[in-house]
Amino acid sequence: MTKQEYLAQLKQALSTYSPSFQQEILDAFESHFQEGLAQGRSEEEIMNDLGTIDDVLENIHMMGGEKAQTSHNKDDYETLKNGLDSAFNAFTSIANKALDQVKDYVSTNKKSDKDTPYYYGTSETKTIEDTSIVAVYLRLHPTVKLFSSLDIEIQSGESLSYTFTPAKTIFSRQGNQDVLVSIDGTTATIEICSAGKLALVLPLHIKALKTQLSIGDMNIDNIALEEFHCENKTGDIDISNSDIIHAYFDMNAGDIDVDDSNFQDITLHMSAGDIDFNNTTGNLQAKLTAGDINIDHHAGENISILATAGDIDLDLVGHIQNLEINATAGDIDVTTDNTDYTATISSKLGDIHFDHALPYQTLDRNSYLIGNGSGKIFIQAKAGDISLD
């Protein structure tokens, strides 16, 4: 079947709908074909993704579409037509927003799932019985492009399992498999093939988790891992009540919020987004292009932060060995409860302030001995004030 034959069949199937709605849908599908062809995909591949005409009609029905009814009363017909046109105006943006979803992500790194109308399908729960699995790799299937977000909930439990609730749009093909699972040795790979919501349960024998997702939020609660490797492109990450030995984040856009959790070491590479830690432990190495860093009641011997734009607010407790902060633009505010550490703090544009009443001696214009002399702070601010209260 060619594209023209597909669109002709779709037009025939839409004959009972209002003319304006027919045209909106046909224009949307024509645009979808043009987008796919421009990406080097064949007409057959695009039609396979769109599904059968029956699939399309089912999606329209699930989205709330209503068929026009024949009436010999002109006023009734006009009222019905106007009502349908008004109701179906919402569909005007469906295809455009769906087609622009990936473009918007690339150009703005912003979530747009709330702007794309969709409905949730039937949830599916599956258990992976193989207890020899120690690592889970969660990723978006490489051939899939999402038209709305993929939100993840991860928590601990007795067995490795997941529940997936798909989000559907008018372009969703009925009957497609939403989740694919493969096992290679001791690693289970879970590939998501659709937008929606995934609840993942990790038992204690799972030691490592890697996530590689394009868009959507992730909420992690009460898990214990030796390694957590997050390469999500955009979306917020919330972690609470968890114990993770090694954590690595490499993200383009999104906030990271961590509460009441313990790490041995944390590495963060982020282009844009805020970092908030509260009541946490672990050595921290953070590189952030744009966004604020707020760390409250954190215990870690080695802290290294490189930030381009954004304020840095640190409240550190316990023993500190080395503290290094390098900011291009933004204020730096530091509170510590001991004085036997070495710190190097630099800001090209912004104020530097130590809240704790540090006993110090000035060695020269930029360096200070603190406490009994076992600690030393080197501070450099090219444009901004320096204060040690």
Short mmCIF file of C-alpha atoms in Angstrom, two decimals:
data_model
loop_
_atom_site.label_atom_id
_atom_site.label_comp_id
_atom_site.label_asym_id
_atom_site.label_seq_id
_atom_site.Cartn_x
_atom_site.Cartn_y
_atom_site.Cartn_z
CA MET A 1 0.00 0.00 0.00
CA THR A 2 1.29 3.47 -0.86
CA LYS A 3 0.94 6.62 1.17
CA GLN A 4 -1.77 7.94 -1.13
CA GLU A 5 -3.76 4.71 -0.84
CA TYR A 6 -3.43 4.81 2.95
CA LEU A 7 -4.62 8.43 3.13
CA ALA A 8 -7.48 7.67 0.71
CA GLN A 9 -8.66 4.82 2.96
CA LEU A 10 -8.34 7.08 5.99
CA LYS A 11 -10.43 9.76 4.27
CA GLN A 12 -13.12 7.21 3.49
CA ALA A 13 -13.12 5.95 7.08
CA LEU A 14 -13.55 9.52 8.35
CA SER A 15 -16.54 10.22 6.12
CA THR A 16 -18.95 10.22 9.07
CA TYR A 17 -17.03 12.96 10.84
CA SER A 18 -17.39 16.68 10.32
CA PRO A 19 -15.56 18.05 7.22
CA SER A 20 -13.32 20.31 9.31
CA PHE A 21 -12.28 17.41 11.52
CA GLN A 22 -11.59 15.20 8.51
CA GLN A 23 -9.29 17.85 7.06
CA GLU A 24 -7.48 18.34 10.38
CA ILE A 25 -6.74 14.63 10.69
CA LEU A 26 -5.72 14.23 7.04
CA ASP A 27 -3.43 17.25 7.25
CA ALA A 28 -1.88 15.88 10.43
CA PHE A 29 -1.19 12.49 8.87
CA GLU A 30 0.18 14.10 5.70
CA SER A 31 2.58 16.11 7.89
CA HIS A 32 3.52 12.94 9.74
CA PHE A 33 4.41 11.25 6.45
CA GLN A 34 6.45 14.24 5.32
CA GLU A 35 8.33 14.30 8.63
CA GLY A 36 9.16 10.61 8.39
CA LEU A 37 10.23 10.79 4.75
CA ALA A 38 12.49 13.73 5.55
CA GLN A 39 14.18 11.53 8.16
CA GLY A 40 14.88 8.88 5.53
CA ARG A 41 12.12 6.48 6.49
CA SER A 42 10.07 4.62 3.88
CA GLU A 43 6.31 4.98 3.42
CA GLU A 44 5.90 1.39 4.56
CA GLU A 45 7.81 2.03 7.82
CA ILE A 46 5.70 5.09 8.54
CA MET A 47 2.45 3.21 7.88
CA ASN A 48 3.59 0.36 10.13
CA ASP A 49 4.14 2.87 12.94
CA LEU A 50 0.75 4.51 12.37
CA GLY A 51 -1.05 1.19 12.32
CA THR A 52 -4.16 0.18 10.44
CA ILE A 53 -7.07 2.49 9.69
CA ASP A 54 -9.01 0.66 12.40
CA ASP A 55 -6.19 1.51 14.84
CA VAL A 56 -6.50 5.18 13.94
CA LEU A 57 -10.28 5.18 14.38
CA GLU A 58 -9.93 3.45 17.75
CA ASN A 59 -7.45 6.10 18.90
CA ILE A 60 -9.77 8.88 17.77
CA HIS A 61 -12.62 7.26 19.64
CA MET A 62 -10.51 6.92 22.80
CA MET A 63 -9.57 10.60 22.51
CA GLY A 64 -13.26 11.49 22.71
CA GLY A 65 -14.20 11.87 19.04
CA GLU A 66 -17.92 11.79 18.24
CA LYS A 67 -19.51 10.97 14.93
CA ALA A 68 -21.83 13.41 13.27
CA GLN A 69 -25.40 12.20 12.95
CA THR A 70 -27.77 12.79 10.03
CA SER A 71 -30.56 15.21 10.75
CA HIS A 72 -33.25 16.66 8.50
CA ASN A 73 -33.57 19.64 10.82
CA LYS A 74 -31.21 22.34 9.58
CA ASP A 75 -30.96 24.03 12.98
CA ASP A 76 -30.19 20.71 14.68
CA TYR A 77 -27.57 19.99 12.04
CA GLU A 78 -25.92 23.37 12.45
CA THR A 79 -25.95 23.05 16.22
CA LEU A 80 -24.41 19.61 16.02
CA LYS A 81 -21.86 20.74 13.43
CA ASN A 82 -20.82 23.74 15.52
CA GLY A 83 -20.56 21.60 18.62
CA LEU A 84 -18.42 19.05 16.83
CA ASP A 85 -16.23 21.72 15.29
CA SER A 86 -15.73 23.28 18.70
CA ALA A 87 -14.96 19.96 20.32
CA PHE A 88 -12.62 18.90 17.56
CA ASN A 89 -10.72 22.16 17.60
CA ALA A 90 -8.73 20.59 20.41
CA PHE A 91 -7.43 18.12 17.84
CA THR A 92 -5.92 20.92 15.79
CA SER A 93 -2.86 20.94 17.99
CA ILE A 94 -2.65 17.21 18.63
CA ALA A 95 -0.73 16.25 15.52
CA ASN A 96 1.34 19.43 15.42
CA LYS A 97 2.39 19.07 19.03
CA ALA A 98 3.04 15.38 18.56
CA LEU A 99 5.13 16.00 15.47
CA ASP A 100 6.99 18.85 17.15
CA GLN A 101 7.63 16.90 20.35
CA VAL A 102 11.08 15.70 19.43
CA LYS A 103 11.95 19.02 17.75
CA ASP A 104 10.91 20.93 20.87
CA TYR A 105 13.07 18.68 23.02
CA VAL A 106 16.13 19.14 20.83
CA SER A 107 15.74 22.90 20.57
CA THR A 108 14.59 23.73 24.10
CA ASN A 109 15.29 20.67 26.28
CA LYS A 110 11.94 21.26 27.90
CA LYS A 111 9.22 18.81 28.78
CA SER A 112 6.08 19.16 26.72
CA ASP A 113 4.11 16.11 27.78
CA LYS A 114 1.52 18.25 29.53
CA ASP A 115 0.87 20.07 26.25
CA THR A 116 0.18 16.90 24.24
CA PRO A 117 -3.29 15.36 24.67
CA TYR A 118 -3.24 11.62 25.29
CA TYR A 119 -5.13 8.92 27.15
CA TYR A 120 -3.83 6.04 29.27
CA GLY A 121 -4.27 2.46 28.12
CA THR A 122 -4.47 -0.74 30.15
CA SER A 123 -1.71 -1.42 32.68
CA GLU A 124 0.41 -4.54 32.32
CA THR A 125 2.39 -6.16 35.14
CA LYS A 126 5.17 -8.69 34.63
CA THR A 127 7.69 -10.42 36.90
CA ILE A 128 11.19 -11.41 35.78
CA GLU A 129 11.75 -14.66 37.64
CA ASP A 130 15.51 -15.11 37.02
CA THR A 131 17.13 -14.54 40.43
CA SER A 132 20.65 -14.66 38.96
CA ILE A 133 20.14 -11.17 37.54
CA VAL A 134 22.21 -8.55 39.37
CA ALA A 135 22.02 -5.62 36.91
CA VAL A 136 19.13 -3.83 35.19
CA TYR A 137 19.48 -1.65 32.10
CA LEU A 138 16.41 0.52 31.54
CA ARG A 139 16.25 2.39 28.27
CA LEU A 140 14.04 3.70 25.52
CA HIS A 141 13.97 1.39 22.49
CA PRO A 142 16.39 2.93 19.93
CA THR A 143 13.75 3.06 17.16
CA VAL A 144 11.09 4.77 19.27
CA LYS A 145 10.37 8.50 19.33
CA LEU A 146 8.04 9.56 22.10
CA PHE A 147 5.14 11.97 21.58
CA SER A 148 4.64 12.42 25.33
CA SER A 149 6.76 11.74 28.38
CA LEU A 150 7.86 8.52 30.01
CA ASP A 151 7.63 8.80 33.80
CA ILE A 152 9.38 6.23 36.00
CA GLU A 153 8.80 5.11 39.60
CA ILE A 154 11.49 2.85 41.13
CA GLN A 155 11.28 1.24 44.54
CA SER A 156 12.40 -1.87 46.38
CA GLY A 157 10.43 -5.09 46.62
CA GLU A 158 10.64 -8.85 46.85
CA SER A 159 10.97 -9.65 43.14
CA LEU A 160 12.14 -7.95 39.94
CA SER A 161 8.96 -6.75 38.24
CA TYR A 162 7.38 -3.84 36.43
CA THR A 163 3.97 -2.36 35.75
CA PHE A 164 3.60 -0.31 32.59
CA THR A 165 0.67 1.95 31.72
CA PRO A 166 0.94 3.19 28.12
CA ALA A 167 0.00 6.69 27.01
CA LYS A 168 -1.72 6.75 23.62
CA THR A 169 -2.21 9.45 21.00
CA ILE A 170 -3.95 9.36 17.63
CA PHE A 171 -0.68 8.11 16.15
CA SER A 172 -0.37 5.14 18.52
CA ARG A 173 -0.63 1.76 16.89
CA GLN A 174 -2.92 -0.69 18.66
CA GLY A 175 -1.40 -4.02 19.62
CA ASN A 176 2.23 -2.88 19.65
CA GLN A 177 4.33 -4.33 22.45
CA ASP A 178 5.02 -1.59 25.00
CA VAL A 179 7.90 -3.22 26.89
CA LEU A 180 10.59 -5.62 25.67
CA VAL A 181 12.73 -7.63 28.09
CA SER A 182 15.94 -9.44 27.21
CA ILE A 183 18.45 -11.19 29.45
CA ASP A 184 22.16 -11.42 28.74
CA GLY A 185 24.02 -13.29 31.44
CA THR A 186 23.26 -11.50 34.71
CA THR A 187 21.88 -8.31 33.09
CA ALA A 188 18.21 -7.73 32.30
CA THR A 189 17.55 -5.07 29.64
CA ILE A 190 14.12 -3.45 29.80
CA GLU A 191 13.30 -1.48 26.66
CA ILE A 192 10.34 0.89 26.63
CA CYS A 193 8.53 1.17 23.29
CA SER A 194 5.84 3.66 24.23
CA ALA A 195 5.21 6.77 26.29
CA GLY A 196 3.48 6.20 29.60
CA LYS A 197 4.20 5.36 33.22
CA LEU A 198 6.52 2.60 34.43
CA ALA A 199 6.68 1.33 38.00
CA LEU A 200 9.83 -0.76 38.46
CA VAL A 201 10.45 -2.92 41.53
CA LEU A 202 14.04 -3.89 42.41
CA PRO A 203 14.77 -6.71 44.88
CA LEU A 204 17.89 -6.74 47.04
CA HIS A 205 19.86 -9.00 44.69
CA ILE A 206 19.92 -6.22 42.07
CA LYS A 207 23.25 -4.43 42.52
CA ALA A 208 23.40 -2.11 39.51
CA LEU A 209 20.92 0.06 37.60
CA LYS A 210 21.53 2.02 34.42
CA THR A 211 18.90 4.29 32.87
CA GLN A 212 19.02 5.86 29.41
CA LEU A 213 15.82 7.75 28.68
CA SER A 214 15.02 10.77 26.54
CA ILE A 215 12.22 12.64 28.32
CA GLY A 216 10.28 12.26 31.56
CA ASP A 217 10.65 12.31 35.33
CA MET A 218 12.12 9.59 37.54
CA ASN A 219 11.23 9.01 41.19
CA ILE A 220 13.41 6.61 43.21
CA ASP A 221 12.56 5.63 46.77
CA ASN A 222 14.08 3.23 49.27
CA ILE A 223 16.51 1.32 47.09
CA ALA A 224 19.98 -0.08 47.78
CA LEU A 225 22.48 -0.33 44.93
CA GLU A 226 26.19 -0.65 44.40
CA GLU A 227 26.02 1.36 41.17
CA PHE A 228 23.49 3.74 39.65
CA HIS A 229 24.28 5.18 36.22
CA CYS A 230 21.79 7.74 34.89
CA GLU A 231 22.08 9.05 31.33
CA ASN A 232 18.60 10.54 31.01
CA LYS A 233 18.53 13.46 28.60
CA THR A 234 15.82 15.60 30.17
CA GLY A 235 13.48 15.31 33.14
CA ASP A 236 13.61 15.63 36.90
CA ILE A 237 15.19 13.02 39.19
CA ASP A 238 13.96 12.57 42.78
CA ILE A 239 15.80 10.18 45.10
CA SER A 240 14.85 9.54 48.71
CA ASN A 241 15.65 7.10 51.51
CA SER A 242 18.20 5.24 49.41
CA ASP A 243 21.71 3.80 49.85
CA ILE A 244 23.86 3.87 46.71
CA ILE A 245 27.61 3.31 46.71
CA HIS A 246 28.49 4.83 43.34
CA ALA A 247 26.11 7.24 41.55
CA TYR A 248 26.77 8.86 38.18
CA PHE A 249 24.49 11.38 36.44
CA ASP A 250 24.99 12.69 32.91
CA MET A 251 21.99 14.82 31.90
CA ASN A 252 21.14 17.62 29.51
CA ALA A 253 18.27 19.26 31.38
CA GLY A 254 16.33 18.63 34.57
CA ASP A 255 16.48 19.06 38.32
CA ILE A 256 18.01 16.53 40.74
CA ASP A 257 16.50 16.39 44.22
CA VAL A 258 18.01 13.97 46.76
CA ASP A 259 16.75 13.56 50.35
CA ASP A 260 17.80 11.35 53.25
CA SER A 261 20.16 9.20 51.18
CA ASN A 262 23.72 7.91 51.51
CA PHE A 263 26.40 7.55 48.86
CA GLN A 264 30.08 6.76 48.78
CA ASP A 265 30.64 9.01 45.78
CA ILE A 266 28.43 11.06 43.47
CA THR A 267 29.38 12.40 40.05
CA LEU A 268 27.09 14.86 38.27
CA HIS A 269 27.48 16.30 34.77
CA MET A 270 24.56 18.55 33.87
CA SER A 271 23.91 21.20 31.25
CA ALA A 272 20.89 22.86 32.86
CA GLY A 273 18.96 22.29 36.05
CA ASP A 274 19.07 22.76 39.81
CA ILE A 275 20.72 20.37 42.25
CA ASP A 276 19.22 20.00 45.73
CA PHE A 277 20.62 17.64 48.37
CA ASN A 278 19.21 17.44 51.89
CA ASN A 279 20.53 15.24 54.69
CA THR A 280 22.90 13.24 52.50
CA THR A 281 26.41 11.78 52.59
CA GLY A 282 29.12 11.07 50.04
CA ASN A 283 32.03 12.54 48.15
CA LEU A 284 30.65 14.89 45.51
CA GLN A 285 31.99 15.93 42.11
CA ALA A 286 29.60 18.20 40.20
CA LYS A 287 29.91 20.00 36.88
CA LEU A 288 26.98 22.24 36.04
CA THR A 289 26.59 24.71 33.19
CA ALA A 290 23.45 26.53 34.35
CA GLY A 291 21.48 26.13 37.56
CA ASP A 292 21.65 26.56 41.31
CA ILE A 293 23.27 24.11 43.71
CA ASN A 294 21.74 23.88 47.18
CA ILE A 295 23.27 21.29 49.52
CA ASP A 296 21.94 21.20 53.07
CA HIS A 297 23.37 19.08 55.89
CA HIS A 298 25.68 17.03 53.70
CA ALA A 299 28.63 14.99 54.97
CA GLY A 300 31.43 14.31 52.52
CA GLU A 301 35.21 14.42 52.80
CA ASN A 302 35.84 15.62 49.25
CA ILE A 303 33.64 18.16 47.52
CA SER A 304 34.42 19.52 44.04
CA ILE A 305 32.05 21.83 42.15
CA LEU A 306 32.57 23.49 38.78
CA ALA A 307 29.69 25.78 37.80
CA THR A 308 29.27 28.27 34.99
CA ALA A 309 26.13 30.15 36.00
CA GLY A 310 24.12 29.83 39.21
CA ASP A 311 24.34 30.26 42.95
CA ILE A 312 26.01 27.70 45.21
CA ASP A 313 24.83 27.22 48.78
CA LEU A 314 26.60 24.57 50.87
CA ASP A 315 25.90 23.48 54.44
CA LEU A 316 28.54 20.83 55.19
CA VAL A 317 28.81 18.72 58.33
CA GLY A 318 31.41 16.30 59.61
CA HIS A 319 34.98 15.87 58.51
CA ILE A 320 36.06 17.63 55.31
CA GLN A 321 39.35 16.93 53.62
CA ASN A 322 39.17 19.02 50.45
CA LEU A 323 36.65 21.58 49.27
CA GLU A 324 36.99 23.04 45.78
CA ILE A 325 34.50 25.42 44.18
CA ASN A 326 35.00 27.20 40.88
CA ALA A 327 32.16 29.41 39.65
CA THR A 328 32.07 31.73 36.66
CA ALA A 329 28.97 33.67 37.68
CA GLY A 330 26.98 33.36 40.88
CA ASP A 331 27.23 33.77 44.64
CA ILE A 332 28.89 31.15 46.83
CA ASP A 333 27.69 30.63 50.40
CA VAL A 334 29.43 28.04 52.60
CA THR A 335 28.74 26.79 56.11
CA THR A 336 30.96 24.20 57.81
CA ASP A 337 31.18 22.87 61.35
CA ASN A 338 34.93 22.20 61.44
CA THR A 339 38.14 24.02 60.47
CA ASP A 340 40.71 21.36 59.60
CA TYR A 341 40.25 21.24 55.83
CA THR A 342 41.76 22.76 52.73
CA ALA A 343 39.47 24.83 50.50
CA THR A 344 39.96 26.54 47.16
CA ILE A 345 37.10 28.82 46.19
CA SER A 346 36.98 30.98 43.10
CA SER A 347 34.28 33.15 41.56
CA LYS A 348 34.73 35.46 38.59
CA LEU A 349 31.46 37.28 39.17
CA GLY A 350 29.70 36.93 42.52
CA ASP A 351 30.08 37.19 46.28
CA ILE A 352 31.78 34.57 48.47
CA HIS A 353 30.52 34.21 52.02
CA PHE A 354 31.35 31.83 54.89
CA ASP A 355 28.48 31.71 57.39
CA HIS A 356 30.37 29.88 60.10
CA ALA A 357 32.36 32.05 62.52
CA LEU A 358 35.78 30.87 61.38
CA PRO A 359 38.82 31.72 63.49
CA TYR A 360 41.32 32.65 60.83
CA GLN A 361 44.60 34.41 60.12
CA THR A 362 45.21 36.25 56.89
CA LEU A 363 48.32 34.95 55.12
CA ASP A 364 48.04 37.25 52.15
CA ARG A 365 45.33 38.93 50.14
CA ASN A 366 43.72 35.65 48.97
CA SER A 367 44.61 32.95 51.49
CA TYR A 368 43.74 32.31 55.13
CA LEU A 369 44.77 29.88 57.84
CA ILE A 370 41.74 28.63 59.76
CA GLY A 371 41.31 27.01 63.13
CA ASN A 372 44.59 26.05 64.77
CA GLY A 373 46.42 26.24 61.46
CA SER A 374 45.61 22.76 60.19
CA GLY A 375 43.16 24.19 57.65
CA LYS A 376 43.69 26.63 54.83
CA ILE A 377 41.31 28.51 52.54
CA PHE A 378 42.31 30.11 49.27
CA ILE A 379 39.66 32.51 47.96
CA GLN A 380 39.65 34.47 44.74
CA ALA A 381 36.81 36.74 43.61
CA LYS A 382 37.44 38.88 40.56
CA ALA A 383 34.19 40.81 40.91
CA GLY A 384 32.34 40.49 44.19
CA ASP A 385 32.72 40.67 47.96
CA ILE A 386 34.45 38.18 50.27
CA SER A 387 33.31 37.75 53.86
CA LEU A 388 34.32 35.33 56.60
CA ASP A 389 31.97 35.84 59.54
#
